PDB file of C-alpha atoms in Angstrom:
ATOM      1  CA  UNK A1192      86.383 114.645  87.407  1.00  0.00           C
ATOM      2  CA  UNK A1193      89.745 112.960  86.802  1.00  0.00           C
ATOM      3  CA  UNK A1194      91.216 116.183  85.476  1.00  0.00           C
ATOM      4  CA  UNK A1195      89.936 118.043  88.530  1.00  0.00           C
ATOM      5  CA  UNK A1196      91.347 115.504  91.013  1.00  0.00           C
ATOM      6  CA  UNK A1197      94.671 115.269  89.199  1.00  0.00           C
ATOM      7  CA  UNK A1198      94.997 119.043  89.251  1.00  0.00           C
ATOM      8  CA  UNK A1199      94.089 118.990  92.928  1.00  0.00           C
ATOM      9  CA  UNK A1200      96.763 116.414  93.624  1.00  0.00           C
ATOM     10  CA  UNK A1201      99.428 118.448  91.863  1.00  0.00           C
ATOM     11  CA  UNK A1202      98.373 121.710  93.516  1.00  0.00           C
ATOM     12  CA  UNK A1203      98.304 120.264  97.009  1.00  0.00           C
ATOM     13  CA  UNK A1204     101.614 118.511  96.770  1.00  0.00           C
ATOM     14  CA  UNK A1205     103.433 121.271  94.938  1.00  0.00           C
ATOM     15  CA  UNK A1206     103.105 123.219  98.178  1.00  0.00           C
ATOM     16  CA  UNK A1207     104.089 120.153 100.155  1.00  0.00           C
ATOM     17  CA  UNK A1208     107.196 119.500  98.113  1.00  0.00           C
ATOM     18  CA  UNK A1209     108.242 123.142  98.346  1.00  0.00           C
ATOM     19  CA  UNK A1210     108.024 122.840 102.116  1.00  0.00           C
ATOM     20  CA  UNK A1211     109.752 119.522 102.574  1.00  0.00           C
ATOM     21  CA  UNK A1212     112.583 120.089 100.119  1.00  0.00           C
ATOM     22  CA  UNK A1213     113.488 123.200 102.086  1.00  0.00           C
ATOM     23  CA  UNK A1214     114.490 120.922 104.954  1.00  0.00           C
ATOM     24  CA  UNK A1215     118.066 119.855 105.557  1.00  0.00           C
ATOM     25  CA  UNK A1216     119.037 116.877 103.405  1.00  0.00           C
ATOM     26  CA  UNK A1217     118.222 113.581 105.083  1.00  0.00           C
ATOM     27  CA  UNK A1218     121.109 111.554 106.569  1.00  0.00           C
ATOM     28  CA  UNK A1219     119.460 108.319 105.414  1.00  0.00           C
ATOM     29  CA  UNK A1220     122.228 105.888 104.531  1.00  0.00           C
ATOM     30  CA  UNK A1221     122.320 103.729 101.408  1.00  0.00           C
ATOM     31  CA  UNK A1222     119.530 101.202 101.189  1.00  0.00           C
ATOM     32  CA  UNK A1223     120.247  98.235 103.446  1.00  0.00           C
ATOM     33  CA  UNK A1224     118.022  95.356 104.435  1.00  0.00           C
ATOM     34  CA  UNK A1225     115.244  95.969 101.874  1.00  0.00           C
ATOM     35  CA  UNK A1226     111.981  94.153 102.449  1.00  0.00           C
ATOM     36  CA  UNK A1227     111.625  91.078 100.256  1.00  0.00           C
ATOM     37  CA  UNK A1228     108.893  90.498  97.678  1.00  0.00           C
ATOM     38  CA  UNK A1229     106.609  93.509  98.221  1.00  0.00           C
ATOM     39  CA  UNK A1230     103.358  93.418  96.266  1.00  0.00           C
ATOM     40  CA  UNK A1231     100.604  95.889  95.550  1.00  0.00           C
ATOM     41  CA  UNK A1232      97.445  94.387  97.032  1.00  0.00           C
ATOM     42  CA  UNK A1233      95.017  97.113  95.935  1.00  0.00           C
ATOM     43  CA  UNK A1234      94.944  99.951  93.431  1.00  0.00           C
ATOM     44  CA  UNK A1235      92.670 102.909  94.163  1.00  0.00           C
ATOM     45  CA  UNK A1236      90.831 105.363  91.920  1.00  0.00           C
ATOM     46  CA  UNK A1237      92.364 108.833  91.900  1.00  0.00           C
ATOM     47  CA  UNK A1238      89.441 110.248  89.930  1.00  0.00           C
ATOM     48  CA  UNK A1239      87.125 109.304  92.798  1.00  0.00           C
ATOM     49  CA  UNK A1240      89.362 110.964  95.380  1.00  0.00           C
ATOM     50  CA  UNK A1241      90.648 107.647  96.738  1.00  0.00           C
ATOM     51  CA  UNK A1242      93.904 109.030  98.121  1.00  0.00           C
ATOM     52  CA  UNK A1243      94.583 106.746 101.128  1.00  0.00           C
ATOM     53  CA  UNK A1244      95.774 108.863 104.027  1.00  0.00           C
ATOM     54  CA  UNK A1245      95.774 106.690 107.158  1.00  0.00           C
ATOM     55  CA  UNK A1246      95.321 103.085 108.242  1.00  0.00           C
ATOM     56  CA  UNK A1247      94.047 100.920 111.111  1.00  0.00           C
ATOM     57  CA  UNK A1248      94.054  97.116 111.000  1.00  0.00           C
ATOM     58  CA  UNK A1249      91.274  94.650 111.773  1.00  0.00           C
ATOM     59  CA  UNK A1250      92.139  91.367 113.574  1.00  0.00           C
ATOM     60  CA  UNK A1251      91.849  89.432 110.287  1.00  0.00           C
ATOM     61  CA  UNK A1252      94.287  91.742 108.515  1.00  0.00           C
ATOM     62  CA  UNK A1253      91.682  93.875 106.746  1.00  0.00           C
ATOM     63  CA  UNK A1254      92.838  97.490 106.498  1.00  0.00           C
ATOM     64  CA  UNK A1255      90.487 100.297 107.494  1.00  0.00           C
ATOM     65  CA  UNK A1256      91.609 103.401 105.626  1.00  0.00           C
ATOM     66  CA  UNK A1257      90.646 107.018 105.113  1.00  0.00           C
ATOM     67  CA  UNK A1258      90.345 108.233 101.510  1.00  0.00           C
ATOM     68  CA  UNK A1259      91.360 111.866 101.863  1.00  0.00           C
ATOM     69  CA  UNK A1260      89.731 113.667  98.923  1.00  0.00           C
ATOM     70  CA  UNK A1261      86.736 111.305  98.778  1.00  0.00           C
ATOM     71  CA  UNK A1262      85.844 112.146 102.417  1.00  0.00           C
ATOM     72  CA  UNK A1263      85.449 108.424 103.038  1.00  0.00           C
ATOM     73  CA  UNK A1264      86.326 105.599 105.383  1.00  0.00           C
ATOM     74  CA  UNK A1265      86.722 102.220 103.695  1.00  0.00           C
ATOM     75  CA  UNK A1266      87.858  98.674 104.406  1.00  0.00           C
ATOM     76  CA  UNK A1267      90.366  96.944 102.130  1.00  0.00           C
ATOM     77  CA  UNK A1268      90.954  93.200 102.327  1.00  0.00           C
ATOM     78  CA  UNK A1269      94.382  91.661 101.763  1.00  0.00           C
ATOM     79  CA  UNK A1270      92.916  90.333  98.503  1.00  0.00           C
ATOM     80  CA  UNK A1271      92.323  93.930  97.412  1.00  0.00           C
ATOM     81  CA  UNK A1272      88.529  94.136  97.818  1.00  0.00           C
ATOM     82  CA  UNK A1273      87.499  97.668  98.811  1.00  0.00           C
ATOM     83  CA  UNK A1274      84.239  98.464 100.607  1.00  0.00           C
ATOM     84  CA  UNK A1275      83.198 102.012 101.516  1.00  0.00           C
ATOM     85  CA  UNK A1276      82.006 102.178 105.130  1.00  0.00           C
ATOM     86  CA  UNK A1277      81.054 105.845 105.324  1.00  0.00           C
ATOM     87  CA  UNK A1278      81.088 109.038 103.283  1.00  0.00           C
ATOM     88  CA  UNK A1279      81.121 112.271 105.246  1.00  0.00           C
ATOM     89  CA  UNK A1280      78.991 115.259 104.274  1.00  0.00           C
ATOM     90  CA  UNK A1281      80.672 117.857 102.111  1.00  0.00           C
ATOM     91  CA  UNK A1282      81.020 121.360 103.571  1.00  0.00           C
ATOM     92  CA  UNK A1283      78.750 123.995 102.056  1.00  0.00           C
ATOM     93  CA  UNK A1284      81.726 125.863 100.582  1.00  0.00           C
ATOM     94  CA  UNK A1285      83.264 122.704  99.131  1.00  0.00           C
ATOM     95  CA  UNK A1286      86.166 122.803 101.569  1.00  0.00           C
ATOM     96  CA  UNK A1287      88.035 125.667  99.933  1.00  0.00           C
ATOM     97  CA  UNK A1288      88.772 127.190 103.338  1.00  0.00           C
ATOM     98  CA  UNK A1289      90.443 124.076 104.732  1.00  0.00           C
ATOM     99  CA  UNK A1290      93.754 125.442 106.071  1.00  0.00           C
ATOM    100  CA  UNK A1291      96.835 124.975 103.861  1.00  0.00           C
ATOM    101  CA  UNK A1292      95.307 122.324 101.585  1.00  0.00           C
ATOM    102  CA  UNK A1293      92.106 123.963 100.354  1.00  0.00           C
ATOM    103  CA  UNK A1294      89.960 120.823 100.156  1.00  0.00           C
ATOM    104  CA  UNK A1295      87.984 118.849 102.725  1.00  0.00           C
ATOM    105  CA  UNK A1296      89.712 115.614 103.739  1.00  0.00           C
ATOM    106  CA  UNK A1297      89.503 112.663 106.080  1.00  0.00           C
ATOM    107  CA  UNK A1298      92.797 112.028 107.844  1.00  0.00           C
ATOM    108  CA  UNK A1299      93.749 109.947 110.920  1.00  0.00           C
ATOM    109  CA  UNK A1300      91.948 106.743 111.870  1.00  0.00           C
ATOM    110  CA  UNK A1301      92.059 104.460 114.933  1.00  0.00           C
ATOM    111  CA  UNK A1302      90.191 101.259 115.813  1.00  0.00           C
ATOM    112  CA  UNK A1303      88.955 100.143 119.246  1.00  0.00           C
ATOM    113  CA  UNK A1304      88.845  96.471 120.224  1.00  0.00           C
ATOM    114  CA  UNK A1305      85.049  96.426 119.859  1.00  0.00           C
ATOM    115  CA  UNK A1306      85.336  97.470 116.215  1.00  0.00           C
ATOM    116  CA  UNK A1307      84.485 101.132 116.719  1.00  0.00           C
ATOM    117  CA  UNK A1308      86.367 103.379 114.311  1.00  0.00           C
ATOM    118  CA  UNK A1309      87.449 106.895 115.212  1.00  0.00           C
ATOM    119  CA  UNK A1310      88.635 109.249 112.494  1.00  0.00           C
ATOM    120  CA  UNK A1311      89.334 112.899 111.777  1.00  0.00           C
ATOM    121  CA  UNK A1312      87.770 115.259 109.280  1.00  0.00           C
ATOM    122  CA  UNK A1313      89.153 118.674 108.282  1.00  0.00           C
ATOM    123  CA  UNK A1314      86.925 121.042 106.315  1.00  0.00           C
ATOM    124  CA  UNK A1315      87.766 124.598 107.364  1.00  0.00           C
ATOM    125  CA  UNK A1316      84.222 124.885 108.752  1.00  0.00           C
ATOM    126  CA  UNK A1317      83.109 124.723 112.368  1.00  0.00           C
ATOM    127  CA  UNK A1318      80.111 122.491 111.701  1.00  0.00           C
ATOM    128  CA  UNK A1319      82.115 119.521 110.374  1.00  0.00           C
ATOM    129  CA  UNK A1320      85.766 119.743 111.418  1.00  0.00           C
ATOM    130  CA  UNK A1321      86.483 117.368 114.252  1.00  0.00           C
ATOM    131  CA  UNK A1322      86.661 113.843 115.621  1.00  0.00           C
ATOM    132  CA  UNK A1323      84.122 111.365 114.229  1.00  0.00           C
ATOM    133  CA  UNK A1324      83.044 107.904 115.332  1.00  0.00           C
ATOM    134  CA  UNK A1325      81.631 104.951 113.408  1.00  0.00           C
ATOM    135  CA  UNK A1326      80.308 102.004 115.401  1.00  0.00           C
ATOM    136  CA  UNK A1327      79.885  98.615 113.662  1.00  0.00           C
ATOM    137  CA  UNK A1328      76.697  98.724 111.606  1.00  0.00           C
ATOM    138  CA  UNK A1329      76.083 102.366 112.511  1.00  0.00           C
ATOM    139  CA  UNK A1330      76.394 105.750 110.839  1.00  0.00           C
ATOM    140  CA  UNK A1331      79.195 108.300 111.309  1.00  0.00           C
ATOM    141  CA  UNK A1332      78.754 110.813 114.115  1.00  0.00           C
ATOM    142  CA  UNK A1333      80.895 113.778 115.090  1.00  0.00           C
ATOM    143  CA  UNK A1334      81.710 113.416 118.782  1.00  0.00           C
ATOM    144  CA  UNK A1335      84.062 116.377 119.250  1.00  0.00           C
ATOM    145  CA  UNK A1336      84.430 119.643 117.377  1.00  0.00           C
ATOM    146  CA  UNK A1337      87.964 120.829 116.622  1.00  0.00           C
ATOM    147  CA  UNK A1338      89.147 124.297 115.533  1.00  0.00           C
ATOM    148  CA  UNK A1339      88.130 125.063 111.956  1.00  0.00           C
ATOM    149  CA  UNK A1340      91.371 127.004 111.434  1.00  0.00           C
ATOM    150  CA  UNK A1341      93.425 123.899 112.204  1.00  0.00           C
ATOM    151  CA  UNK A1342      94.119 120.629 110.411  1.00  0.00           C
ATOM    152  CA  UNK A1343      93.482 117.556 112.586  1.00  0.00           C
ATOM    153  CA  UNK A1344      95.751 114.879 111.153  1.00  0.00           C
ATOM    154  CA  UNK A1345      97.399 112.138 113.259  1.00  0.00           C
ATOM    155  CA  UNK A1346      95.237 110.099 115.646  1.00  0.00           C
ATOM    156  CA  UNK A1347      96.001 107.434 118.242  1.00  0.00           C
ATOM    157  CA  UNK A1348      93.735 105.664 120.716  1.00  0.00           C
ATOM    158  CA  UNK A1349      94.751 104.859 124.300  1.00  0.00           C
ATOM    159  CA  UNK A1350      92.028 102.501 125.498  1.00  0.00           C
ATOM    160  CA  UNK A1351      93.721 102.081 128.890  1.00  0.00           C
ATOM    161  CA  UNK A1352      93.383 105.796 129.655  1.00  0.00           C
ATOM    162  CA  UNK A1353      90.129 106.172 127.710  1.00  0.00           C
ATOM    163  CA  UNK A1354      91.563 108.900 125.536  1.00  0.00           C
ATOM    164  CA  UNK A1355      92.255 109.754 121.939  1.00  0.00           C
ATOM    165  CA  UNK A1356      95.248 111.906 121.065  1.00  0.00           C
ATOM    166  CA  UNK A1357      94.917 114.189 118.042  1.00  0.00           C
ATOM    167  CA  UNK A1358      97.719 115.991 116.194  1.00  0.00           C
ATOM    168  CA  UNK A1359      96.851 119.342 114.621  1.00  0.00           C
ATOM    169  CA  UNK A1360      99.432 119.875 111.885  1.00  0.00           C
ATOM    170  CA  UNK A1361      98.590 123.543 111.297  1.00  0.00           C
ATOM    171  CA  UNK A1362      98.140 124.783 114.869  1.00  0.00           C
ATOM    172  CA  UNK A1363     101.057 122.701 116.183  1.00  0.00           C
ATOM    173  CA  UNK A1364      99.112 121.119 119.033  1.00  0.00           C
ATOM    174  CA  UNK A1365      98.174 117.720 120.395  1.00  0.00           C
ATOM    175  CA  UNK A1366      94.661 117.436 121.846  1.00  0.00           C
ATOM    176  CA  UNK A1367      93.034 114.752 123.957  1.00  0.00           C
ATOM    177  CA  UNK A1368      89.387 113.731 123.756  1.00  0.00           C
ATOM    178  CA  UNK A1369      87.693 111.252 126.068  1.00  0.00           C
ATOM    179  CA  UNK A1370      86.200 108.071 124.593  1.00  0.00           C
ATOM    180  CA  UNK A1371      83.654 107.808 127.388  1.00  0.00           C
ATOM    181  CA  UNK A1372      79.976 108.628 127.017  1.00  0.00           C
ATOM    182  CA  UNK A1373      77.884 109.194 123.924  1.00  0.00           C
ATOM    183  CA  UNK A1374      80.046 112.143 122.903  1.00  0.00           C
ATOM    184  CA  UNK A1375      83.708 112.790 123.460  1.00  0.00           C
ATOM    185  CA  UNK A1376      83.218 116.193 125.011  1.00  0.00           C
ATOM    186  CA  UNK A1377      85.483 119.194 124.618  1.00  0.00           C
ATOM    187  CA  UNK A1378      89.007 118.593 123.326  1.00  0.00           C
ATOM    188  CA  UNK A1379      91.774 119.535 125.756  1.00  0.00           C
ATOM    189  CA  UNK A1380      95.172 120.759 124.642  1.00  0.00           C
ATOM    190  CA  UNK A1381      97.669 118.160 125.865  1.00  0.00           C
ATOM    191  CA  UNK A1382     100.802 119.783 124.422  1.00  0.00           C
ATOM    192  CA  UNK A1383     101.651 122.874 122.399  1.00  0.00           C
ATOM    193  CA  UNK A1384     105.439 122.478 122.616  1.00  0.00           C
ATOM    194  CA  UNK A1385     107.440 124.436 120.009  1.00  0.00           C
ATOM    195  CA  UNK A1386     108.760 121.171 118.539  1.00  0.00           C
ATOM    196  CA  UNK A1387     105.227 120.435 117.304  1.00  0.00           C
ATOM    197  CA  UNK A1388     104.892 123.594 115.216  1.00  0.00           C
ATOM    198  CA  UNK A1389     105.202 123.871 111.457  1.00  0.00           C
ATOM    199  CA  UNK A1390     107.715 126.008 109.611  1.00  0.00           C
ATOM    200  CA  UNK A1391     105.184 127.015 106.978  1.00  0.00           C
ATOM    201  CA  UNK A1392     103.348 123.894 105.822  1.00  0.00           C
ATOM    202  CA  UNK A1393     102.537 121.020 108.217  1.00  0.00           C
ATOM    203  CA  UNK A1394     104.022 120.351 111.645  1.00  0.00           C
ATOM    204  CA  UNK A1395     103.140 117.526 114.040  1.00  0.00           C
ATOM    205  CA  UNK A1396     101.763 114.630 112.022  1.00  0.00           C
ATOM    206  CA  UNK A1397     101.842 110.930 112.942  1.00  0.00           C
ATOM    207  CA  UNK A1398     101.197 109.751 116.518  1.00  0.00           C
ATOM    208  CA  UNK A1399     101.897 106.465 118.315  1.00  0.00           C
ATOM    209  CA  UNK A1400     101.950 105.326 121.971  1.00  0.00           C
ATOM    210  CA  UNK A1401     105.002 103.293 122.963  1.00  0.00           C
ATOM    211  CA  UNK A1402     106.924 102.638 126.170  1.00  0.00           C
ATOM    212  CA  UNK A1403     104.901 105.036 128.371  1.00  0.00           C
ATOM    213  CA  UNK A1404     105.301 107.901 125.935  1.00  0.00           C
ATOM    214  CA  UNK A1405     103.530 109.570 123.049  1.00  0.00           C
ATOM    215  CA  UNK A1406     105.723 109.587 119.949  1.00  0.00           C
ATOM    216  CA  UNK A1407     105.149 112.012 117.079  1.00  0.00           C
ATOM    217  CA  UNK A1408     106.579 113.070 113.750  1.00  0.00           C
ATOM    218  CA  UNK A1409     106.937 116.622 112.439  1.00  0.00           C
ATOM    219  CA  UNK A1410     106.764 116.783 108.637  1.00  0.00           C
ATOM    220  CA  UNK A1411     108.205 120.276 108.205  1.00  0.00           C
ATOM    221  CA  UNK A1412     111.064 119.696 110.632  1.00  0.00           C
ATOM    222  CA  UNK A1413     111.785 116.113 109.554  1.00  0.00           C
ATOM    223  CA  UNK A1414     111.877 114.876 113.136  1.00  0.00           C
ATOM    224  CA  UNK A1415     110.730 112.029 115.359  1.00  0.00           C
ATOM    225  CA  UNK A1416     109.743 113.167 118.863  1.00  0.00           C
ATOM    226  CA  UNK A1417     109.205 111.327 122.149  1.00  0.00           C
ATOM    227  CA  UNK A1418     106.985 112.900 124.822  1.00  0.00           C
ATOM    228  CA  UNK A1419     106.857 110.837 128.045  1.00  0.00           C
ATOM    229  CA  UNK A1420     103.655 110.601 130.059  1.00  0.00           C
ATOM    230  CA  UNK A1421     103.878 112.165 133.505  1.00  0.00           C
ATOM    231  CA  UNK A1422     102.317 110.629 136.601  1.00  0.00           C
ATOM    232  CA  UNK A1423      99.127 112.584 136.010  1.00  0.00           C
ATOM    233  CA  UNK A1424      99.054 111.628 132.329  1.00  0.00           C
ATOM    234  CA  UNK A1425     100.304 115.016 131.228  1.00  0.00           C
ATOM    235  CA  UNK A1426     103.257 115.567 128.887  1.00  0.00           C
ATOM    236  CA  UNK A1427     106.862 115.449 130.010  1.00  0.00           C
ATOM    237  CA  UNK A1428     109.699 117.234 128.194  1.00  0.00           C
ATOM    238  CA  UNK A1429     109.919 116.672 124.438  1.00  0.00           C
ATOM    239  CA  UNK A1430     112.936 114.704 123.247  1.00  0.00           C
ATOM    240  CA  UNK A1431     114.041 114.673 119.606  1.00  0.00           C
ATOM    241  CA  UNK A1432     114.905 111.084 118.686  1.00  0.00           C
ATOM    242  CA  UNK A1433     115.695 111.451 114.968  1.00  0.00           C
ATOM    243  CA  UNK A1434     116.249 114.324 112.527  1.00  0.00           C
ATOM    244  CA  UNK A1435     116.761 114.994 108.833  1.00  0.00           C
ATOM    245  CA  UNK A1436     113.828 112.813 107.719  1.00  0.00           C
ATOM    246  CA  UNK A1437     112.544 114.850 104.805  1.00  0.00           C
ATOM    247  CA  UNK A1438     108.787 114.550 104.342  1.00  0.00           C
ATOM    248  CA  UNK A1439     108.196 112.149 107.254  1.00  0.00           C
ATOM    249  CA  UNK A1440     104.541 111.259 107.663  1.00  0.00           C
ATOM    250  CA  UNK A1441     103.199 108.275 109.623  1.00  0.00           C
ATOM    251  CA  UNK A1442     105.238 105.523 111.315  1.00  0.00           C
ATOM    252  CA  UNK A1443     105.046 102.245 113.229  1.00  0.00           C
ATOM    253  CA  UNK A1444     107.195 100.459 115.799  1.00  0.00           C
ATOM    254  CA  UNK A1445     108.685  97.166 114.644  1.00  0.00           C
ATOM    255  CA  UNK A1446     108.592  95.450 118.059  1.00  0.00           C
ATOM    256  CA  UNK A1447     112.359  95.722 118.483  1.00  0.00           C
ATOM    257  CA  UNK A1448     112.563  98.330 121.233  1.00  0.00           C
ATOM    258  CA  UNK A1449     112.399 101.847 119.827  1.00  0.00           C
ATOM    259  CA  UNK A1450     113.057 100.815 116.209  1.00  0.00           C
ATOM    260  CA  UNK A1451     110.651 102.487 113.776  1.00  0.00           C
ATOM    261  CA  UNK A1452     109.487 102.125 110.195  1.00  0.00           C
ATOM    262  CA  UNK A1453     108.415 105.466 108.723  1.00  0.00           C
ATOM    263  CA  UNK A1454     106.840 106.707 105.493  1.00  0.00           C
ATOM    264  CA  UNK A1455     108.668 109.586 103.790  1.00  0.00           C
ATOM    265  CA  UNK A1456     106.032 111.143 101.569  1.00  0.00           C
ATOM    266  CA  UNK A1457     108.001 113.280  99.113  1.00  0.00           C
ATOM    267  CA  UNK A1458     111.019 110.972  98.667  1.00  0.00           C
ATOM    268  CA  UNK A1459     108.734 107.970  97.969  1.00  0.00           C
ATOM    269  CA  UNK A1460     110.487 105.781 100.522  1.00  0.00           C
ATOM    270  CA  UNK A1461     109.950 103.790 103.693  1.00  0.00           C
ATOM    271  CA  UNK A1462     112.870 103.891 106.108  1.00  0.00           C
ATOM    272  CA  UNK A1463     113.913 101.975 109.191  1.00  0.00           C
ATOM    273  CA  UNK A1464     114.947 104.314 112.019  1.00  0.00           C
ATOM    274  CA  UNK A1465     117.186 102.831 114.686  1.00  0.00           C
ATOM    275  CA  UNK A1466     117.329 103.762 118.351  1.00  0.00           C
ATOM    276  CA  UNK A1467     120.346 106.011 117.696  1.00  0.00           C
ATOM    277  CA  UNK A1468     118.433 108.000 115.064  1.00  0.00           C
ATOM    278  CA  UNK A1469     120.247 106.644 112.015  1.00  0.00           C
ATOM    279  CA  UNK A1470     118.134 105.219 109.235  1.00  0.00           C
ATOM    280  CA  UNK A1471     118.202 103.091 106.119  1.00  0.00           C
ATOM    281  CA  UNK A1472     115.829 102.717 103.185  1.00  0.00           C
ATOM    282  CA  UNK A1473     113.749  99.528 102.976  1.00  0.00           C
ATOM    283  CA  UNK A1474     111.210 100.385 100.231  1.00  0.00           C
ATOM    284  CA  UNK A1475     111.327 102.839  97.320  1.00  0.00           C
ATOM    285  CA  UNK A1476     109.332 104.010  94.311  1.00  0.00           C
ATOM    286  CA  UNK A1477     110.732 100.985  92.462  1.00  0.00           C
ATOM    287  CA  UNK A1478     108.604  98.835  94.781  1.00  0.00           C
ATOM    288  CA  UNK A1479     105.451 100.772  93.872  1.00  0.00           C
ATOM    289  CA  UNK A1480     105.435 103.600  96.412  1.00  0.00           C
ATOM    290  CA  UNK A1481     103.581 106.722  95.276  1.00  0.00           C
ATOM    291  CA  UNK A1482     103.930 109.326  98.064  1.00  0.00           C
ATOM    292  CA  UNK A1483     103.541 106.913 101.010  1.00  0.00           C
ATOM    293  CA  UNK A1484     101.444 108.383 103.796  1.00  0.00           C
ATOM    294  CA  UNK A1485     100.850 105.691 106.395  1.00  0.00           C
ATOM    295  CA  UNK A1486     101.900 102.205 107.419  1.00  0.00           C
ATOM    296  CA  UNK A1487     101.120  99.437 109.880  1.00  0.00           C
ATOM    297  CA  UNK A1488     102.767  96.169 110.885  1.00  0.00           C
ATOM    298  CA  UNK A1489     100.902  93.003 111.816  1.00  0.00           C
ATOM    299  CA  UNK A1490     102.099  89.397 112.140  1.00  0.00           C
ATOM    300  CA  UNK A1491     105.142  89.830 109.927  1.00  0.00           C
ATOM    301  CA  UNK A1492     103.405  91.855 107.206  1.00  0.00           C
ATOM    302  CA  UNK A1493     103.997  95.529 106.539  1.00  0.00           C
ATOM    303  CA  UNK A1494     101.090  97.534 105.096  1.00  0.00           C
ATOM    304  CA  UNK A1495     101.962 100.778 103.286  1.00  0.00           C
ATOM    305  CA  UNK A1496      99.460 103.266 101.864  1.00  0.00           C
ATOM    306  CA  UNK A1497     100.433 105.541  98.980  1.00  0.00           C
ATOM    307  CA  UNK A1498      98.205 108.534  98.236  1.00  0.00           C
ATOM    308  CA  UNK A1499      99.911 109.673  94.992  1.00  0.00           C
ATOM    309  CA  UNK A1500      99.442 113.319  95.934  1.00  0.00           C
ATOM    310  CA  UNK A1501     102.215 114.571  93.638  1.00  0.00           C
ATOM    311  CA  UNK A1502     102.804 111.604  91.344  1.00  0.00           C
ATOM    312  CA  UNK A1503      99.075 111.571  90.481  1.00  0.00           C
ATOM    313  CA  UNK A1504      99.556 107.932  89.483  1.00  0.00           C
ATOM    314  CA  UNK A1505      98.329 104.739  91.132  1.00  0.00           C
ATOM    315  CA  UNK A1506      97.370 105.384  94.769  1.00  0.00           C
ATOM    316  CA  UNK A1507      97.679 101.940  96.318  1.00  0.00           C
ATOM    317  CA  UNK A1508      98.083  99.558  99.237  1.00  0.00           C
ATOM    318  CA  UNK A1509     101.393  97.680  99.280  1.00  0.00           C
ATOM    319  CA  UNK A1510     102.071  94.593 101.390  1.00  0.00           C
ATOM    320  CA  UNK A1511     105.550  93.309 102.199  1.00  0.00           C
ATOM    321  CA  UNK A1512     106.823  90.420 104.341  1.00  0.00           C
ATOM    322  CA  UNK A1513     108.730  91.994 107.198  1.00  0.00           C
ATOM    323  CA  UNK A1514     110.725  89.676 109.456  1.00  0.00           C
ATOM    324  CA  UNK A1515     111.827  92.556 111.631  1.00  0.00           C
ATOM    325  CA  UNK A1516     109.760  92.051 114.726  1.00  0.00           C
ATOM    326  CA  UNK A1517     106.112  92.420 115.589  1.00  0.00           C
ATOM    327  CA  UNK A1518     104.253  95.641 116.197  1.00  0.00           C
ATOM    328  CA  UNK A1519     102.781  96.518 119.548  1.00  0.00           C
ATOM    329  CA  UNK A1520      99.094  97.148 119.094  1.00  0.00           C
TER     330      UNK A1520
END
């Protein structure tokens, strides 16, 4: 099993690295203001498919994560105790028709205030690909089907509007799905702007809501995008806020205006992106990063997930004190 998963990791990320290294070199300046005393709080098992892809935080600091290749949602305490909350059914074909990646995977995750978890599953099959929900003490349920030829990836919840926003990294679209009722209903395309498209691998990726706008990253293009909400809740014109961020995946706002911390998957770094689009490195592989995929900031602590897709060594959860502002939930 370990040999199979390691081979899978190398195969998947070989394509990823080919795509991201084709981007223009990043204008990230020399490392300034590194985060002090980072520590690895949890090590995960690559042989069991525990490649942590995305994160949502509980009020007590517990991290709810998706394990991509294991098709699982799990909780991880700050002491490093991991508990599997749900394992999704495997597709009949094993996931070989999942676009671009060729294996079934759980991706984005979001948490509502009542403890309900929403997460995405991509399988390349119409019966399983979509948005799933797990209520406290319940079992996972698919509440909205998504196109089997796409790759649902980034996810953000807007409880005020009663909507979830979903990034499809292959089809280059952002969908909305209602959180009301027993099922979410049909997904609606919110934006299909050209800036969301891929250039051959994965396009629109991470999503966050901030300052009356939906912000997104595009992995292939190495960009951070801001899409303002119109009066009717629809998308305004896309604005590119930062460029040259090779392999950018998920991100979080620091609480200092539009300042961002972002995971750069291939380069094994976390960078701070300023309002003017310039950036500096704050964490590197020397701190324990192994293809960082996702991060979150809560009460002065930065959480960083590393999936080890290409390094095939030590997928983990890293914690670092971060006196750079507080995140907006």
